[in-house]
Amino acid sequence: MALYPSNLTLSPPKSQSMASLRGTAATARLIHSASRARLSLYSASSSLCLSSSSSYSPSSLKCLHFSPLAPHIFKDQKRSSVSTAAAASDPAQLKSAREDIKELLKSKSCHPILVRLGWHDSGTYNKNIEEWPRRGGANGSLRFDIELKHAANAGLVNALNLIKPIKDKYSGVTFADLFQLASATAIEEAGGPKIPMKYGRVDVSAPAECPEEGRLPAAGPPKPADHLREVFYRMGLNDREIVALSGAHTLGRSRPERSGWGKPETKYTKNGPGAPGGQSWTAKWLKFDNSYFKDIKERKDDDLLVLPTDAALFEDPSFKVYAEKYAEDQEAFFKDYAEAHAKLSNLGAKFDPQEGIVLDDVAGEKVTAANYSSGKD
């Protein structure tokens, strides 16, 4: 799934686990920072509550009611002097959250929208801006109403609603990490490659820190190849990575009522799974493989979607080299995709600890987001 218009839900920012602070020095830093840190949000039953830690008593909470238009989207978020700055996620909770995500995928067949959730949080990155979080990227800002309303994020509120119970259960996981964990897990559970992920992304704390609208790619620009390069080069990605990431469209559907693209339903989507309808890029749109490239190349089935930006992969001379390769060699596609996905998931992120957290024996990529190259290989 590329970063095109589709689905969406909102959840509040992560609260820091007090158990992660050890020693008097850490406690002193906590007290010192309390006067300037923003309160993190978590939801409790039918309201969104402000708290610096899940260990605080109910009397210390101030609750924000849900928006009447979107039950889990914040209308506001206030400052408080009783909070800590966002910190690294808890490794044990990350692993447990991953297992819950796997169960969610089995029950809801929501792989495509979870991939898109992670991509759209990280895909706002601008390598030409050094300051965090103004540079955008994987920082959890997509949970805020102001960013959810961006046209490219249409429908993603549904993804946030799906993972909200997991976030409520694991307060020691940041939104930024949860979005990327869900995205990578969805790829792997759909039959895709193991993604060399790392975690420990810090969340932004207020809607004012969301990026401006217009940083994500469009589906039907006048010059598709030029548009893809303009958007992805700004992120520090190159032609090979653009084509590899486009291959994630092997998952999912486009719904015309959200994006303006695709048919209301096809023979591949009329019966679901999940909510029926939309038009998919591939016949088996919950299986991650290289069929996207084969189908785009052959274009023999009118029930399969081909966006202008999809067609560009076989029309642009540089893109075509990689698209042809991936259509013939799934192993090569998986290798390049895994590397590109990991890189995308780290864009713009601020890690705590700086080296990140590795859950498995698969080390995350080591390139610093601000130093990514741009252009062709």
XYZ file of C-alpha atoms in Angstrom:
377
model
C 0.000 0.000 0.000
C 1.489 3.276 -0.992
C 0.793 6.553 0.746
C -2.370 7.310 -1.211
C -5.803 8.331 0.104
C -7.644 5.574 2.091
C -8.564 4.846 5.761
C -7.993 6.349 9.318
C -8.690 6.520 13.133
C -7.357 8.569 15.978
C -5.817 7.674 19.277
C -4.162 9.837 21.892
C -0.397 10.232 22.617
C 1.563 7.839 24.783
C 2.247 8.255 28.456
C 5.679 7.534 29.868
C 6.111 4.545 32.139
C 7.328 5.730 35.571
C 8.939 2.365 36.112
C 11.483 3.223 33.435
C 12.956 5.989 35.589
C 15.533 4.685 38.024
C 17.716 6.393 40.595
C 17.622 9.765 42.171
C 19.247 11.445 39.180
C 16.435 10.309 36.906
C 13.889 11.401 39.476
C 15.479 14.840 39.642
C 15.277 15.147 35.863
C 11.636 14.117 35.977
C 10.786 16.798 38.550
C 12.765 19.392 36.628
C 10.970 18.619 33.386
C 7.504 18.458 34.879
C 6.954 22.179 34.633
C 7.499 22.252 30.884
C 6.309 18.885 29.607
C 2.956 18.251 28.009
C 0.475 15.846 29.421
C 0.106 12.614 27.509
C -3.281 11.330 26.571
C -4.854 7.972 26.946
C -8.432 6.926 26.653
C -10.511 5.593 29.505
C -13.949 4.157 28.793
C -15.921 6.883 27.004
C -13.576 9.813 27.557
C -10.004 10.749 26.787
C -8.048 11.289 29.949
C -4.900 13.223 30.686
C -2.278 11.585 32.832
C 1.480 11.420 33.128
C 1.402 7.797 34.190
C -1.034 4.938 34.384
C -0.082 4.663 38.060
C -1.636 8.025 38.944
C -4.855 8.029 40.942
C -8.158 8.777 39.174
C -8.440 12.029 41.095
C -5.365 13.367 39.308
C -6.917 12.946 35.867
C -8.577 15.557 33.724
C -10.781 14.075 31.019
C -11.521 15.278 27.506
C -14.719 14.027 25.922
C -14.680 12.495 22.448
C -15.620 14.502 19.397
C -19.280 13.823 18.534
C -18.278 13.396 14.879
C -15.428 10.943 15.367
C -15.574 9.149 18.713
C -11.834 8.610 19.105
C -10.445 11.850 17.652
C -9.181 14.555 19.948
C -10.734 17.952 19.618
C -8.164 19.460 21.944
C -5.187 18.638 24.049
C -4.097 20.776 26.980
C -0.860 21.493 28.752
C -0.199 20.417 32.310
C 2.640 20.684 34.763
C 2.204 17.094 35.938
C 3.789 15.072 33.151
C 6.957 13.682 31.695
C 8.335 14.040 28.212
C 7.790 11.098 25.876
C 10.372 8.351 26.204
C 11.321 5.001 24.695
C 8.764 2.238 24.449
C 8.988 -0.750 26.757
C 10.445 -3.778 24.871
C 8.275 -6.322 26.679
C 5.140 -4.355 25.912
C 6.198 -3.982 22.282
C 6.464 -7.758 21.961
C 3.099 -8.296 23.615
C 1.497 -5.620 21.442
C 2.863 -7.381 18.368
C 1.080 -10.595 19.379
C -2.161 -8.683 19.850
C -1.725 -7.105 16.423
C -1.359 -10.580 14.916
C -4.653 -11.616 16.491
C -6.292 -8.432 15.217
C -5.079 -9.203 11.696
C -6.518 -12.704 11.893
C -9.911 -11.516 13.047
C -10.303 -8.344 10.959
C -8.182 -8.926 7.811
C -7.029 -5.319 8.211
C -3.483 -5.738 6.859
C -3.725 -3.029 4.141
C -5.011 -0.222 6.338
C -2.453 -0.914 9.076
C 0.334 -0.744 6.493
C -1.059 2.571 5.321
C -1.298 3.899 8.876
C 2.427 3.449 9.427
C 3.347 4.809 6.034
C 1.287 7.960 6.358
C 2.746 8.772 9.757
C 6.330 8.479 8.479
C 5.753 9.715 4.913
C 5.515 13.383 5.883
C 9.281 13.533 6.434
C 11.260 16.365 4.826
C 15.018 15.731 4.770
C 15.646 19.434 4.162
C 14.343 20.324 7.636
C 16.601 19.286 10.505
C 14.485 20.319 13.485
C 12.316 17.671 15.157
C 9.332 17.440 14.946
C 8.981 20.140 12.282
C 10.707 17.809 9.798
C 7.752 15.401 10.030
C 8.153 11.651 9.870
C 7.389 8.783 12.241
C 6.428 10.680 15.375
C 2.825 9.646 16.098
C 1.330 12.938 14.897
C -1.230 11.123 12.769
C -3.328 10.483 15.876
C -4.414 14.124 15.999
C -7.618 15.325 14.372
C -5.919 18.120 12.432
C -3.716 15.660 10.533
C -6.378 12.980 10.211
C -8.460 15.494 8.259
C -5.804 15.800 5.549
C -7.327 14.556 2.288
C -4.629 11.902 1.813
C -5.575 10.377 5.183
C -9.247 9.819 4.377
C -10.505 6.731 6.182
C -7.470 6.164 8.389
C -9.608 6.891 11.425
C -10.744 3.283 10.986
C -7.195 2.034 11.455
C -6.762 4.040 14.623
C -10.037 2.706 15.993
C -8.807 -0.827 15.326
C -5.581 -0.423 17.283
C -6.946 1.839 20.017
C -7.626 -1.093 22.395
C -4.035 -2.248 21.942
C -2.724 1.238 22.750
C -4.970 1.402 25.808
C -3.630 -1.963 26.953
C 0.047 -1.105 26.427
C 0.620 2.409 27.734
C 4.377 1.795 27.600
C 4.355 1.843 23.785
C 4.427 5.156 21.924
C 1.953 5.865 19.168
C 4.847 6.318 16.742
C 6.139 2.840 17.558
C 2.701 1.245 17.538
C 1.913 2.611 14.073
C 5.169 1.237 12.657
C 4.877 -2.042 14.559
C 1.395 -2.574 13.131
C 2.564 -1.748 9.614
C 5.560 -4.095 9.633
C 3.614 -6.896 11.323
C 0.864 -6.628 8.712
C 3.391 -7.088 5.898
C 4.976 -10.104 7.569
C 1.657 -11.747 8.476
C 0.443 -11.329 4.873
C 3.362 -13.454 3.685
C 5.864 -10.685 3.077
C 9.502 -10.474 4.153
C 10.779 -9.967 7.688
C 11.276 -6.220 8.166
C 14.477 -5.239 10.055
C 12.702 -2.861 12.409
C 13.853 -0.896 15.411
C 11.741 0.901 17.995
C 11.947 3.640 20.600
C 10.351 6.446 18.578
C 9.347 9.495 20.596
C 5.825 10.903 20.172
C 4.969 14.505 19.471
C 2.746 15.870 22.221
C 0.375 18.378 20.634
C -1.611 19.030 17.434
C 0.492 22.137 16.813
C 3.390 19.792 16.038
C 1.605 18.086 13.127
C 3.010 18.685 9.619
C 1.160 20.854 7.153
C -1.046 19.190 4.559
C 0.404 18.291 1.166
C 3.452 16.166 1.994
C 1.969 12.818 0.926
C 1.792 11.639 -2.704
C -1.286 11.991 -4.894
C -2.697 9.128 -6.965
C -3.291 10.956 -10.242
C -0.952 13.925 -10.708
C -0.421 15.388 -14.223
C 3.129 14.008 -14.382
C 3.096 10.848 -12.241
C 6.792 9.931 -12.410
C 7.893 13.496 -11.677
C 5.438 13.697 -8.797
C 6.671 10.450 -7.236
C 10.255 11.686 -7.383
C 9.356 15.077 -5.973
C 7.634 13.516 -2.958
C 9.945 10.568 -2.290
C 13.203 12.388 -3.017
C 12.098 14.932 -0.394
C 12.036 12.015 2.028
C 15.518 10.959 0.953
C 14.412 7.886 -0.996
C 15.648 6.851 -4.444
C 14.150 5.286 -7.591
C 14.717 1.701 -6.470
C 13.051 2.384 -3.131
C 10.125 4.181 -4.793
C 9.401 1.167 -6.992
C 9.923 -1.365 -4.203
C 7.571 0.486 -1.856
C 4.964 0.798 -4.615
C 4.879 -2.997 -4.580
C 2.983 -2.864 -1.282
C -0.071 -2.112 -3.422
C -0.241 -5.864 -3.788
C -2.281 -5.460 -0.580
C -5.536 -3.617 -0.289
C -8.194 -1.756 -2.217
C -9.016 1.772 -3.282
C -12.475 3.056 -2.433
C -13.890 5.789 -4.691
C -15.868 7.366 -1.861
C -12.580 8.032 -0.042
C -9.977 8.588 -2.713
C -11.967 9.241 -5.870
C -10.269 6.272 -7.535
C -11.393 2.755 -8.340
C -14.690 0.949 -8.840
C -17.330 0.616 -6.099
C -16.777 -3.149 -6.198
C -15.309 -5.924 -8.343
C -15.476 -9.691 -8.486
C -12.474 -9.713 -6.144
C -13.923 -7.390 -3.499
C -17.716 -7.686 -3.513
C -17.668 -10.345 -0.782
C -14.882 -8.904 1.389
C -13.176 -10.093 3.548
C -13.951 -7.195 5.795
C -16.312 -4.536 4.482
C -17.093 -5.428 0.850
C -16.355 -3.149 -2.064
C -13.576 -1.089 -3.593
C -11.149 -2.059 -6.323
C -7.929 -3.943 -5.615
C -4.635 -3.888 -7.452
C -4.348 -7.686 -7.304
C -6.736 -10.647 -7.239
C -5.458 -11.923 -3.885
C -5.292 -8.566 -2.186
C -4.469 -9.864 1.286
C -1.402 -11.774 0.136
C 1.949 -10.008 -0.055
C 3.906 -11.133 -3.124
C 5.115 -9.689 -6.427
C 1.780 -10.061 -8.270
C 1.318 -6.277 -8.290
C 4.197 -5.884 -10.735
C 3.011 -8.767 -12.899
C -0.530 -7.418 -13.080
C 0.527 -3.834 -13.781
C 2.807 -5.054 -16.562
C 0.205 -7.277 -18.216
C -2.913 -5.122 -17.576
C -5.227 -7.916 -18.731
C -7.951 -7.608 -16.084
C -10.267 -4.598 -15.979
C -11.266 -5.473 -12.440
C -7.741 -4.728 -11.219
C -6.816 -1.129 -10.454
C -4.016 0.734 -12.222
C -3.468 4.295 -11.028
C -1.444 6.773 -13.100
C 1.354 6.443 -10.546
C 1.233 2.641 -10.960
C 1.449 2.819 -14.736
C 4.420 5.183 -14.428
C 6.537 2.364 -12.996
C 6.613 0.669 -16.402
C 6.619 3.888 -18.447
C 9.502 5.759 -16.819
C 12.854 4.309 -18.020
C 14.527 4.328 -14.602
C 11.509 2.996 -12.705
C 10.967 0.314 -15.356
C 14.323 -1.335 -14.659
C 13.234 -2.177 -11.124
C 9.592 -2.909 -11.964
C 10.625 -5.447 -14.606
C 13.078 -7.015 -12.176
C 10.502 -7.373 -9.418
C 7.901 -8.829 -11.792
C 10.353 -11.629 -12.581
C 12.136 -12.082 -9.249
C 10.051 -12.099 -6.059
C 13.100 -12.768 -3.893
C 14.772 -9.601 -5.172
C 11.580 -7.667 -4.550
C 11.282 -8.955 -0.990
C 14.887 -8.042 -0.220
C 14.602 -4.503 -1.547
C 11.158 -3.999 -0.068
C 12.220 -5.009 3.444
C 15.103 -2.545 3.357
C 12.956 0.272 1.961
C 10.138 -0.324 4.438
C 12.530 -0.227 7.392
C 14.060 2.983 6.082
C 10.646 4.586 5.576
C 9.593 3.603 9.104
C 12.552 5.503 10.591
C 12.145 8.715 8.620
C 12.251 11.790 10.819
C 11.985 9.760 14.017
C 13.706 10.728 17.262
C 14.776 7.577 19.086
C 15.168 7.068 22.820
C 17.614 5.419 23.247
C 19.328 6.891 20.202
C 20.334 3.493 18.840
C 16.752 2.281 19.050
C 15.304 -0.950 20.408
C 15.562 -4.229 18.498
C 12.960 -6.852 19.381
C 14.411 -9.764 17.433
C 17.838 -10.696 16.189
C 17.234 -8.641 13.046
C 19.029 -5.323 13.490
C 17.355 -2.207 12.157
C 18.990 -0.138 9.441
C 21.702 2.166 10.747
C 21.411 5.169 8.433
C 20.456 8.413 10.191
C 17.247 9.761 8.712
C 18.592 13.296 8.345
C 21.511 11.994 6.275
C 19.565 9.910 3.749
C 20.686 10.340 0.163
C 18.252 11.406 -2.517
C 17.913 10.635 -6.172
C 18.883 7.548 -8.097
C 21.290 4.815 -7.002
